[in-house]
Tab-separated table of C-alpha atoms in Angstrom:
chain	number	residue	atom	x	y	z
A	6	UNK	CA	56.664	-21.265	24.519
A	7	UNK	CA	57.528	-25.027	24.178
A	8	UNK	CA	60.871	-25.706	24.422
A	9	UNK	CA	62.171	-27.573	21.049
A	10	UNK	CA	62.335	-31.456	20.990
A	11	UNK	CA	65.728	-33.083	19.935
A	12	UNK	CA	63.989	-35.542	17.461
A	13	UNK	CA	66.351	-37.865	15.472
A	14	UNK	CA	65.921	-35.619	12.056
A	15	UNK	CA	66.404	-32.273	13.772
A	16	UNK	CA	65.203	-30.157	16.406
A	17	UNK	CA	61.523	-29.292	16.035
A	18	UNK	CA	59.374	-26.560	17.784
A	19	UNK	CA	56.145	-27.973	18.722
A	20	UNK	CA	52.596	-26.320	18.119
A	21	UNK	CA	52.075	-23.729	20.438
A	22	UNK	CA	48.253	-24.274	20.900
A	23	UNK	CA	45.505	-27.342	20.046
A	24	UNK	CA	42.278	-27.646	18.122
A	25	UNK	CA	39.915	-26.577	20.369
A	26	UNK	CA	37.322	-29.570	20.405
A	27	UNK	CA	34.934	-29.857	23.172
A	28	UNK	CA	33.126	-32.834	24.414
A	29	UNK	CA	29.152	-32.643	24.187
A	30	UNK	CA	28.959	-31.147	20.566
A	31	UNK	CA	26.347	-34.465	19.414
A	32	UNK	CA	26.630	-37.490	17.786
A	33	UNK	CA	27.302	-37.291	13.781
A	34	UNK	CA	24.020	-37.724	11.813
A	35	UNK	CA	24.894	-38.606	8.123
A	36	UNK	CA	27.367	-41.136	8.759
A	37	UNK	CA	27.292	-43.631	11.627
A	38	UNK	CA	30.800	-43.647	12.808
A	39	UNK	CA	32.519	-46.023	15.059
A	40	UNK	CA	36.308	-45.615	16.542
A	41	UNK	CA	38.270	-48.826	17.342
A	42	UNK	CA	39.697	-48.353	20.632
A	43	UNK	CA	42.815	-49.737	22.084
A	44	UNK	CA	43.740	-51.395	25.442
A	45	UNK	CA	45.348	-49.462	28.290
A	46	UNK	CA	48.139	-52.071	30.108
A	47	UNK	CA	48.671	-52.347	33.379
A	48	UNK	CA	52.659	-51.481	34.026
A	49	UNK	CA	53.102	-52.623	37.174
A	50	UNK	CA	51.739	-56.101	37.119
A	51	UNK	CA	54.578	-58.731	37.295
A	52	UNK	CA	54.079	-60.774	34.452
A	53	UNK	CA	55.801	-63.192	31.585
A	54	UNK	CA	55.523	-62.196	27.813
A	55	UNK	CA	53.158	-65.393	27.460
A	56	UNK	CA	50.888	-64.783	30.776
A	57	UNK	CA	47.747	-63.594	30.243
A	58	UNK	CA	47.266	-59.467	29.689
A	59	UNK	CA	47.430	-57.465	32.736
A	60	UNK	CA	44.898	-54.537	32.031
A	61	UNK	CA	44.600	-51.394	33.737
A	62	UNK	CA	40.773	-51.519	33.173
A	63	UNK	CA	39.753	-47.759	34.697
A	64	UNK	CA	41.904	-46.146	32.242
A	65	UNK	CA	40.819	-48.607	29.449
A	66	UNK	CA	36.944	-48.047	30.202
A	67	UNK	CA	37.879	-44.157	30.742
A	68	UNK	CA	39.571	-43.729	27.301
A	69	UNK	CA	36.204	-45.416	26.019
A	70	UNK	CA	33.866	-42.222	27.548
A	71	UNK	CA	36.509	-40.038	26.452
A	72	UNK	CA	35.232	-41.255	22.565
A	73	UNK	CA	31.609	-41.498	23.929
A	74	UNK	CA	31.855	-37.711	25.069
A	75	UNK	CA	32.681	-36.496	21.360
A	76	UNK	CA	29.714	-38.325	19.763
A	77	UNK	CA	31.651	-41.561	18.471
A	78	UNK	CA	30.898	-45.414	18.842
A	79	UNK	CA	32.872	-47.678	20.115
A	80	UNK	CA	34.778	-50.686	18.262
A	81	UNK	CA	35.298	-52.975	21.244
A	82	UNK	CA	37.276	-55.816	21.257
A	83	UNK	CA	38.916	-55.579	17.904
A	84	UNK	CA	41.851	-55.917	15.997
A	85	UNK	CA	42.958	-52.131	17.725
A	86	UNK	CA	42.057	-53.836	21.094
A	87	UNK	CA	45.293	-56.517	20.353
A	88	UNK	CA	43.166	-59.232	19.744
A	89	UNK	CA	45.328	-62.003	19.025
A	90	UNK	CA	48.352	-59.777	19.732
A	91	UNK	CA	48.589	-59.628	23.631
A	92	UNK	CA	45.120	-59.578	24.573
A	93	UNK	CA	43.431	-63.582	24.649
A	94	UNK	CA	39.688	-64.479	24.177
A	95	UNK	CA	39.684	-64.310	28.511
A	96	UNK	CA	40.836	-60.990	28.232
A	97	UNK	CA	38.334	-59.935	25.268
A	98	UNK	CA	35.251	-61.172	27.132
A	99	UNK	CA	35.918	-59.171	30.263
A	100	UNK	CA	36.648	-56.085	28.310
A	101	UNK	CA	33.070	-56.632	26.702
A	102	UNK	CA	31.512	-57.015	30.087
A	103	UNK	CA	32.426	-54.107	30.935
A	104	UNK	CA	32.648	-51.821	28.389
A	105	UNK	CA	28.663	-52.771	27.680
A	106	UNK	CA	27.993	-51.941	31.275
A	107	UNK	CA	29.556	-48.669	30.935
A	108	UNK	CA	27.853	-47.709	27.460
A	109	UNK	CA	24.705	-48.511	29.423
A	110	UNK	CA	25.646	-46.355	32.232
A	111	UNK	CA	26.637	-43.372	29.704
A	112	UNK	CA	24.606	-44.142	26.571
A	113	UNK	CA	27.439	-44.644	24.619
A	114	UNK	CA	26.703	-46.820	21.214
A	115	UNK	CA	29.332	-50.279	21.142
A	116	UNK	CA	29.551	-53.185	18.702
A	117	UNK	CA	31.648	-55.738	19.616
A	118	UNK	CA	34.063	-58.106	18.067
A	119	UNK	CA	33.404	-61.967	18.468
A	120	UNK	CA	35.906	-65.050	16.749
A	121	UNK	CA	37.056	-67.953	17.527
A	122	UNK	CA	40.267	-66.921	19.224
A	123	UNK	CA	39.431	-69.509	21.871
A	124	UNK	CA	40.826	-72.352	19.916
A	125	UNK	CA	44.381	-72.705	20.315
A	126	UNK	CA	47.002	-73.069	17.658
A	127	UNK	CA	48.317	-76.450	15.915
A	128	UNK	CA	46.221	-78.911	14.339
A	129	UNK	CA	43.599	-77.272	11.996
A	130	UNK	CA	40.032	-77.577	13.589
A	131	UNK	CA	36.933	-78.664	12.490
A	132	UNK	CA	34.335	-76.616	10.903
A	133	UNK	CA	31.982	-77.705	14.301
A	134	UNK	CA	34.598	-76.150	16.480
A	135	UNK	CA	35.021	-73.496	14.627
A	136	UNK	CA	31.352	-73.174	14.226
A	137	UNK	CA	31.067	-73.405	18.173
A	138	UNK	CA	33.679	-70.384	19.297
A	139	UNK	CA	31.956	-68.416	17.194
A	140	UNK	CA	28.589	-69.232	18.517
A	141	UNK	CA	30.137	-69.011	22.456
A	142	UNK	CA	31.327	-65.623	21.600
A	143	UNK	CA	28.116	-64.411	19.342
A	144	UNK	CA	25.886	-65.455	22.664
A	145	UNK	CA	27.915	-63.636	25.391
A	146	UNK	CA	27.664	-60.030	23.132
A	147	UNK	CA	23.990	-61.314	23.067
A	148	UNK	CA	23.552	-61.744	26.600
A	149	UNK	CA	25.598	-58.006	27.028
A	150	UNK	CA	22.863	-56.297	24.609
A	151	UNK	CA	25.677	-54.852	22.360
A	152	UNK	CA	25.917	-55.093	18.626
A	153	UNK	CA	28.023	-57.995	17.196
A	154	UNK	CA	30.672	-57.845	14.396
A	155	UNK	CA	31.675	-61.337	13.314
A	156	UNK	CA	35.148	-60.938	12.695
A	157	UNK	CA	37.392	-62.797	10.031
A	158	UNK	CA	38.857	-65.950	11.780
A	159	UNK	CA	42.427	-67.505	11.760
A	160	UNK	CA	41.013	-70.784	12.682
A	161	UNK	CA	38.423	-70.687	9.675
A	162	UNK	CA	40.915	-70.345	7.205
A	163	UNK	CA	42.797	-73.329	8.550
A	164	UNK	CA	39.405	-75.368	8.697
A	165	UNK	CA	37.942	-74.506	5.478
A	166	UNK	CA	38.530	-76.539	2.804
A	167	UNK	CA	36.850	-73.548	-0.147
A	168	UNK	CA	33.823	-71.242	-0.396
A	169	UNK	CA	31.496	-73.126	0.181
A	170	UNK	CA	32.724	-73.536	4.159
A	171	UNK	CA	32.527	-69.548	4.372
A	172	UNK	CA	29.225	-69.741	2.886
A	173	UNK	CA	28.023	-72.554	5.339
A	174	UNK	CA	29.756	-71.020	8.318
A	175	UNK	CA	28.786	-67.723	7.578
A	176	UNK	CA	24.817	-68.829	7.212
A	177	UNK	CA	24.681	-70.733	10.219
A	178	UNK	CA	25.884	-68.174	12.121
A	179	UNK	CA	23.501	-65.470	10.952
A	180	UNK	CA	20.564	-68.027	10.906
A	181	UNK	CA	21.052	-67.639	14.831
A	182	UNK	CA	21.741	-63.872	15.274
A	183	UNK	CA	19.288	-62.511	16.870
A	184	UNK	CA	20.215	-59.447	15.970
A	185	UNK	CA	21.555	-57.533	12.598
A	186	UNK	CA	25.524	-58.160	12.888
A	187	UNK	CA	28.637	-56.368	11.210
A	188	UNK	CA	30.537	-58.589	9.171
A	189	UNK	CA	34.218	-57.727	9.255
A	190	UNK	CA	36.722	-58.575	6.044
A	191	UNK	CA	40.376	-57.707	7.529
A	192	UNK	CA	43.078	-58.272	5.166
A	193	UNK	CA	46.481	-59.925	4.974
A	194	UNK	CA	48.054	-56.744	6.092
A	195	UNK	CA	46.714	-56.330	9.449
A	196	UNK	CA	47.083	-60.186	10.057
A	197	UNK	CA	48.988	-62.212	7.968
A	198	UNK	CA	47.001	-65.538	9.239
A	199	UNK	CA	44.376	-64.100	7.083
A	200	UNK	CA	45.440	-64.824	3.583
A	201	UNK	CA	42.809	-66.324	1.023
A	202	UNK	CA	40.234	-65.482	3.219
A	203	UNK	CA	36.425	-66.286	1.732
A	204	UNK	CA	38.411	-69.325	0.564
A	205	UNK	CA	40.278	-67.284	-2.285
A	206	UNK	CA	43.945	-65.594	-2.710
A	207	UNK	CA	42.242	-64.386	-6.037
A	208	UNK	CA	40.185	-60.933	-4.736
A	209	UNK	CA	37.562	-61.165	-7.320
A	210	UNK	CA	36.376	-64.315	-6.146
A	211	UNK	CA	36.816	-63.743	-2.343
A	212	UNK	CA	34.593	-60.735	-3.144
A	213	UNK	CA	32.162	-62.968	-5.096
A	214	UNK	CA	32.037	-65.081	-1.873
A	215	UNK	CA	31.638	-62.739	0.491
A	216	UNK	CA	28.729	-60.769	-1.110
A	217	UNK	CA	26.821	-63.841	-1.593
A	218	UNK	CA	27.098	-64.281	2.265
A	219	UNK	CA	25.820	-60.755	2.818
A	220	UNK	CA	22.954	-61.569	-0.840
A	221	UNK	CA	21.651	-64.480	1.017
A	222	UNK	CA	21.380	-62.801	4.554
A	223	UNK	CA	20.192	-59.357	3.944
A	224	UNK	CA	17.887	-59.058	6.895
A	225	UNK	CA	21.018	-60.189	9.476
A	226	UNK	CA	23.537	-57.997	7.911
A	227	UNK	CA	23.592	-54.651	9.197
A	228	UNK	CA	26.968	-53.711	7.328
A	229	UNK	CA	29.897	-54.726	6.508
A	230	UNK	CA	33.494	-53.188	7.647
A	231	UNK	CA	36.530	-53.859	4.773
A	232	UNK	CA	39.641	-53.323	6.125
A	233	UNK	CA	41.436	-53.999	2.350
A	234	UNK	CA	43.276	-50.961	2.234
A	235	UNK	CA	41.780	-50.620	-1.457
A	236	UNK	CA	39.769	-47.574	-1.724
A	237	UNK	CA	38.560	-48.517	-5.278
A	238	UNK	CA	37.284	-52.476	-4.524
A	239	UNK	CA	35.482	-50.932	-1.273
A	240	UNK	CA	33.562	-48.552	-3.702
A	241	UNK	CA	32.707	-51.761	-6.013
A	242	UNK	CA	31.544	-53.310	-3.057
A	243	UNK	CA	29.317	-50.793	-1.668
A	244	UNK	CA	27.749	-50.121	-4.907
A	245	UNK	CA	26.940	-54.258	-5.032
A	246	UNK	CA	25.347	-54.280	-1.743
A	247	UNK	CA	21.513	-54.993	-0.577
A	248	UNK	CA	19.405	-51.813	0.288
A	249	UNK	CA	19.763	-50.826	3.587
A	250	UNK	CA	22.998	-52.776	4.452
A	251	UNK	CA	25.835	-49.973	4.949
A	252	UNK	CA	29.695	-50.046	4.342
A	253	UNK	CA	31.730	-49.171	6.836
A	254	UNK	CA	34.848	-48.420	6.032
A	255	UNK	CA	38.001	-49.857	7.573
A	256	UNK	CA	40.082	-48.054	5.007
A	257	UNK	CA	43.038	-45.959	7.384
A	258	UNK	CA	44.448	-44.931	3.948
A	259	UNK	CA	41.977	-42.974	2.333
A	260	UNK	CA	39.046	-42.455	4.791
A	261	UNK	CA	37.969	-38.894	4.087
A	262	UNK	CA	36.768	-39.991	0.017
A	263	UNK	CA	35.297	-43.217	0.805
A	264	UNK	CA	33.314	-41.580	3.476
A	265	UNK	CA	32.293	-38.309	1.946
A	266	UNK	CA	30.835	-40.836	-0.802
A	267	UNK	CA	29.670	-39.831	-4.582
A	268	UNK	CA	26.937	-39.474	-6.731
A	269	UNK	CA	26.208	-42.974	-5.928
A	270	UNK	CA	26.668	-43.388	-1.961
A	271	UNK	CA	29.122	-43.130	0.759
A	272	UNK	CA	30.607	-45.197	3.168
A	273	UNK	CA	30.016	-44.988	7.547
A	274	UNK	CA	33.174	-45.609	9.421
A	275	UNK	CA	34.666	-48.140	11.666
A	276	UNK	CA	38.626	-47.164	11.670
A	277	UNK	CA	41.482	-47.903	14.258
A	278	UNK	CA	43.082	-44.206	13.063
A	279	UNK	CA	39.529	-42.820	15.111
A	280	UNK	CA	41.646	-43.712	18.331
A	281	UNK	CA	44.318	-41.475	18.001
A	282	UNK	CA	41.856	-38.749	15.728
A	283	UNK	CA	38.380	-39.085	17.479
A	284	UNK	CA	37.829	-35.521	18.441
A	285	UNK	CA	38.627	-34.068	15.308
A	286	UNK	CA	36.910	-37.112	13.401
A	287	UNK	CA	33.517	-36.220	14.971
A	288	UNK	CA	33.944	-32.466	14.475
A	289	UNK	CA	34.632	-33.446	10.471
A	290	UNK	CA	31.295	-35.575	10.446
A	291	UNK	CA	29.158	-33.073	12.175
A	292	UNK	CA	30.219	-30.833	9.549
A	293	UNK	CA	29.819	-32.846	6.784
A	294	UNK	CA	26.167	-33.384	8.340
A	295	UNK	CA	25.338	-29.482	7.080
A	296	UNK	CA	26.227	-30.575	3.641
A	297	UNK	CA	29.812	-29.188	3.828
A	298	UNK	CA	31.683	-31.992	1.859
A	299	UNK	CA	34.576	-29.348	1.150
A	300	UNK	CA	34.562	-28.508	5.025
A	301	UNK	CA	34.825	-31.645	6.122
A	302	UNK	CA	37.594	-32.395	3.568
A	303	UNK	CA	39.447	-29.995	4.561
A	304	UNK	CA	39.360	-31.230	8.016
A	305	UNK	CA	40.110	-34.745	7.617
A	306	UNK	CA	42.558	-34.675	4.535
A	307	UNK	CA	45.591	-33.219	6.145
A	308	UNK	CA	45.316	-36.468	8.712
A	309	UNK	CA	46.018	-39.112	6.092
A	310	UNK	CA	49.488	-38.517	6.340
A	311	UNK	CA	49.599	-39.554	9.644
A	312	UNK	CA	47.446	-42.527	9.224
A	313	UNK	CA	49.445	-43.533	6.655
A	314	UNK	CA	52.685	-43.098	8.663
A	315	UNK	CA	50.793	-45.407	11.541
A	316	UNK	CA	49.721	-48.086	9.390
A	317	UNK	CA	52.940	-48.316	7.595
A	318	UNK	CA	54.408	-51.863	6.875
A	319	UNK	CA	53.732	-54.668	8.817
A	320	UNK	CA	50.925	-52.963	8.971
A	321	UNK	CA	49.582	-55.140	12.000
A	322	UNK	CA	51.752	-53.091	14.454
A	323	UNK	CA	49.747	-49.511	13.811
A	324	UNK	CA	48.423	-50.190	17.520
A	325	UNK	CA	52.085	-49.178	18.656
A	326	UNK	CA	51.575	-46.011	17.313
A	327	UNK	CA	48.664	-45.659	18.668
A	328	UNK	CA	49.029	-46.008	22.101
A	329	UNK	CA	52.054	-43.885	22.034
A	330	UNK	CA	49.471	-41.064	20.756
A	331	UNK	CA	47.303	-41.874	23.617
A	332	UNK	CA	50.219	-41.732	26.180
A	333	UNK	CA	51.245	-38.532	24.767
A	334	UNK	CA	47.915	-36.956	24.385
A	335	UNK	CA	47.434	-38.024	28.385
A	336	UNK	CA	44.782	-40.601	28.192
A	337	UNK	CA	47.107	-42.798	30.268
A	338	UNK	CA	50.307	-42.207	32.067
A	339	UNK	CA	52.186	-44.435	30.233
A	340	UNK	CA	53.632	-46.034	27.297
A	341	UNK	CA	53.085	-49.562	28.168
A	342	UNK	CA	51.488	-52.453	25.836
A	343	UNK	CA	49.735	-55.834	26.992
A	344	UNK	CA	52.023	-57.877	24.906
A	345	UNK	CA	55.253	-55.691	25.033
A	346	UNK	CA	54.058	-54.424	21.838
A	347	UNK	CA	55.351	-50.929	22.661
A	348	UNK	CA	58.840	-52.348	21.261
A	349	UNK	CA	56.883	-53.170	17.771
A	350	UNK	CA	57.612	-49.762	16.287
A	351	UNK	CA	61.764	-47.904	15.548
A	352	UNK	CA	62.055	-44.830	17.627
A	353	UNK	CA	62.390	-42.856	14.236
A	354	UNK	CA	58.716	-44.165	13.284
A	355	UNK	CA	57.899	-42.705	16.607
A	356	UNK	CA	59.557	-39.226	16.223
A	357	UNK	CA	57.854	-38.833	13.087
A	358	UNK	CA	54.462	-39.949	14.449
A	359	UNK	CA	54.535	-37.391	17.183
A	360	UNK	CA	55.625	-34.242	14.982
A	361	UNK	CA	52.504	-35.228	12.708
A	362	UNK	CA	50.096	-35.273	15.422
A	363	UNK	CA	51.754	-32.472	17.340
A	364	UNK	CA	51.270	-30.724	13.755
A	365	UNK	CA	47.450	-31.431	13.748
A	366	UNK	CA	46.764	-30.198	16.819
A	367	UNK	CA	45.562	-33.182	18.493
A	368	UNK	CA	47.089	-33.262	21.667
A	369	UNK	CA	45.160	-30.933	24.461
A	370	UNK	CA	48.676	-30.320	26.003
A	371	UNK	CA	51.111	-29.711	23.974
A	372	UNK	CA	53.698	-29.516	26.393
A	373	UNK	CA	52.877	-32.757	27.959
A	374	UNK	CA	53.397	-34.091	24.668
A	375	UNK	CA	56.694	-32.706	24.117
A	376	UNK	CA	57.691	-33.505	27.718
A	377	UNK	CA	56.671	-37.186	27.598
A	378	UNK	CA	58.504	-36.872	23.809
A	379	UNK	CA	62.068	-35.714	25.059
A	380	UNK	CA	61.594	-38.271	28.112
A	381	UNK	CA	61.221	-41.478	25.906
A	382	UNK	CA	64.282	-39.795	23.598
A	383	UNK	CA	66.377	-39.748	26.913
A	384	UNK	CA	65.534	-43.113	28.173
A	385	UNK	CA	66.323	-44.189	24.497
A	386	UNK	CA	69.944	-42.517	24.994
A	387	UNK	CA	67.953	-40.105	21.794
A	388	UNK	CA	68.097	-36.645	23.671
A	389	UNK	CA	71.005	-34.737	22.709
C-alpha cells in the first residue's frame, strides 16, 4: 500500500488503484471536444526570466498524442499553452509547426490559436497593425492545414476606439479565412488585459457585439469558445446563435451541464481542465454518446471540484496547477514552467490539488504521484 503523504492539513492515504482508461476506445461522437494543452519546459536550459521559452518539445508534442490516443482534439497554442505568460508569438509558431505535423502523422484533430501577440507593449497600435498580426498569424495556421481560433487580443482592446472596431476587425478578418474559424471570447479572469472586450465593460452589449460578428459571418464561423465563467450567459448565447455554428464551451466551472445541454441544445467543449482530465473526459463523452446523460454526469460531476480548486483566483495562473498534475501523473519528469510560472501557485493550493486528483483516480501511478508529492513537500522544508 502507499505510504501516507505529510500534506500541510494532515496526513492523507492516497488511492490505492486508478480509473482504468485505455487509449484507443474512439473519438466522442455527440459532442466535438477539444482539450487545451499545456507546454512542457525545458529545465536544463540556462536562461533569464525575460529570454525567450526554452521548450522541451518531445515531451510537449508527446503529451499532445497522449490526448490524441483517448479520442480528444487538441487546443494548440492557447491561453493553457502560456501564451502571453512565458511562451512569445516565436515560441507559439514553432509549437504550431509542429504539433500540425504530428496530427498529420497520427490523425489527431488540432485548431490553433492565432493573435496579435507579435506587437510589443507601450504605445497603443493601430487598427492596421493590429489588423496585420492577426492576418500573419491567420496565414501561417493556413499554410499548416489546421483549424484557426481567432483569439481575443490585448492589443485590440488598446487600439479600438468602440464596437464598431471589433465589428470591422472582426469582418475583415473572416472576409479572408479561407476556412470556418473558432472565435474565442476569454474573459477578464484569465487575462486581466482583456477588460471591455467587444468594446464594452457592460456584458449585455459586449454580447450584442459579438453575436453580430458571428450574425454577419455565419458561413466563416464554425463556433465560438466563451471562456466567461457564466454558465447562464453561455446558454443565452448558444440559444442566439446561427444554425450550424456550435458553442464550445470554455466554462472550467460548470462543464458537465453546459455540455450535456437541454431541451434546447448543448454545448461541444474546448476547456484547459481537459489537460489534467482528458482520459476520463473522453470516457464521459463516449458515454454520453449512448444517450446516458445520467452516466456521463455521474462521471464528470465529481471533477468540478477540482476544476474549481485549479481555476481559483487570479484565475490566469490555473496552468500552474496544471502542469503540476501532468508532472505528477508522469507526462514529464518535472515540475518546471517556461516562465517560472511553477512559483504562481501556494504549496497549500498544491496539496489540495493533488489529494483531489489522487481522489479521482487520475493518475496511472499512484505511487509516483505520492512520491513526486512528498519530494516537492521536502524540497519545500513541508515533509514532516
Amino acid at each position: 500500500m502507499t505510504a501516507v503523504v505529510p500534506l500541510p492539513r494532515g496526513p492523507y492515504t492516497p488511492r490505492a488503484t486508478p480509473l482504468d482508461l485505455p487509449p484507443g476506445a474512439g473519438t466522442p461522437s455527440s459532442r466535438t471536444v477539444f482539450s487545451a494543452a499545456h507546454v512542457v519546459a525545458d529545465p536544463y536550459a540556462d536562461i533569464a526570466p525575460d529570454d525567450p521559452a526554452a521548450v522541451d518539445w518531445e515531451s510537449t508534442l508527446a503529451f499532445r498524442r497522449h490526448l490524441w490516443s483517448h479520442g480528444l482534439g487538441v487546443a494548440e497554442a492557447m491561453d493553457t499553452a502560456q501564451r502571453g505568460m512565458g511562451l512569445d508569438w516565436a515560441g507559439a509558431a514553432e509549437l504550431i509547426r509542429r504539433s500540425a505535423a504530428e496530427a498529420k502523422a497520427v490523425g489527431g484533430r488540432i485548431a490553433c490559436g492565432v493573435g496579435t501577440d507579435q506587437l510589443p507593449e507601450g504605445p497603443a497600435p493601430t487598427l492596421a497593425e493590429v489588423t496585420a498580426a492577426y492576418e500573419e498569424q491567420l496565414a501561417l495556421a493556413e499554410e499548416h492545414g489546421v483549424q484557426p481560433i481567432l483569439m481575443a487580443s490585448r492589443a485590440l482592446v488598446r487600439a479600438a476606439r468602440g464596437p464598431e472596431d471589433y465589428l470591422a476587425t472582426y469582418a475583415h478578418l473572416l472576409r479572408q479565412a479561407s476556412e470556418p474559424v473558432i472565435l474565442h471570447w476569454l474573459g477578464p479572469m484569465f487575462d486581466p488585459a482583456l477588460e471591455g472586450y467587444w468594446g464594452s465593460t457592460d456584458l449585455d452589449e459586449a454580447t450584442d457585439t459579438f453575436l453580430k460578428v458571428i450574425a454577419e459571418h455565419p458561413d466563416k464561423v464554425d463556433g465560438i469558445k466563451i471562456s466567461l465563467l457564466d454558465a447562464a450567459r453561455e446558454i443565452d448565447v448558444r440559444r442566439r446563435l446561427p444554425g450550424g455554428v456550435r458553442c464550445y464551451t470554455g466554462d472550467d466551472f460548470n462543464y458537465p451541464e453546459l455540455i450535456a445541454g437541454d431541451e434546447r441544445g448543448f454545448s461541444h467543449a474546448l476547456l484547459g481542465i481537459f489537460d489534467p482530465l482528458g482520459p476520463l473526459a473522453a470516457h464521459a463523452v463516449r458515454v454520453l454518446d449512448t444517450g446516458d446523460a445520467a452516466g456521463f454526469r455521474a462521471l464528470l460531476d465529481p471533477t468540478v471540484e477540482l476544476s474549481r480548486h485549479l481555476f481559483q483566483r487570479p484565475t490566469r495562473f490555473y496552468k500552474t496547477g496544471v502542469v503540476f498534475l501532468a508532472w505528477l501523473a508522469g507526462h514529464q519528469d518535472h515540475f518546471t514552467m517556461v516562465g517560472g510560472l511553477q512559483s504562481a501557485r501556494s504549496l497549500p493550493h498544491l496539496a489540495t490539488a493533488y489529494e483531489l486528483a489522487d481522489g479521482l483516480g487520475l493518475f496511472p501511478d499512484p505511487d509516483l504521484a505520492a512520491h513526486r508529492m512528498r519530494a516537492l513537500l521536502a524540497v519545500h522544508g513541508g515533509a514532516r
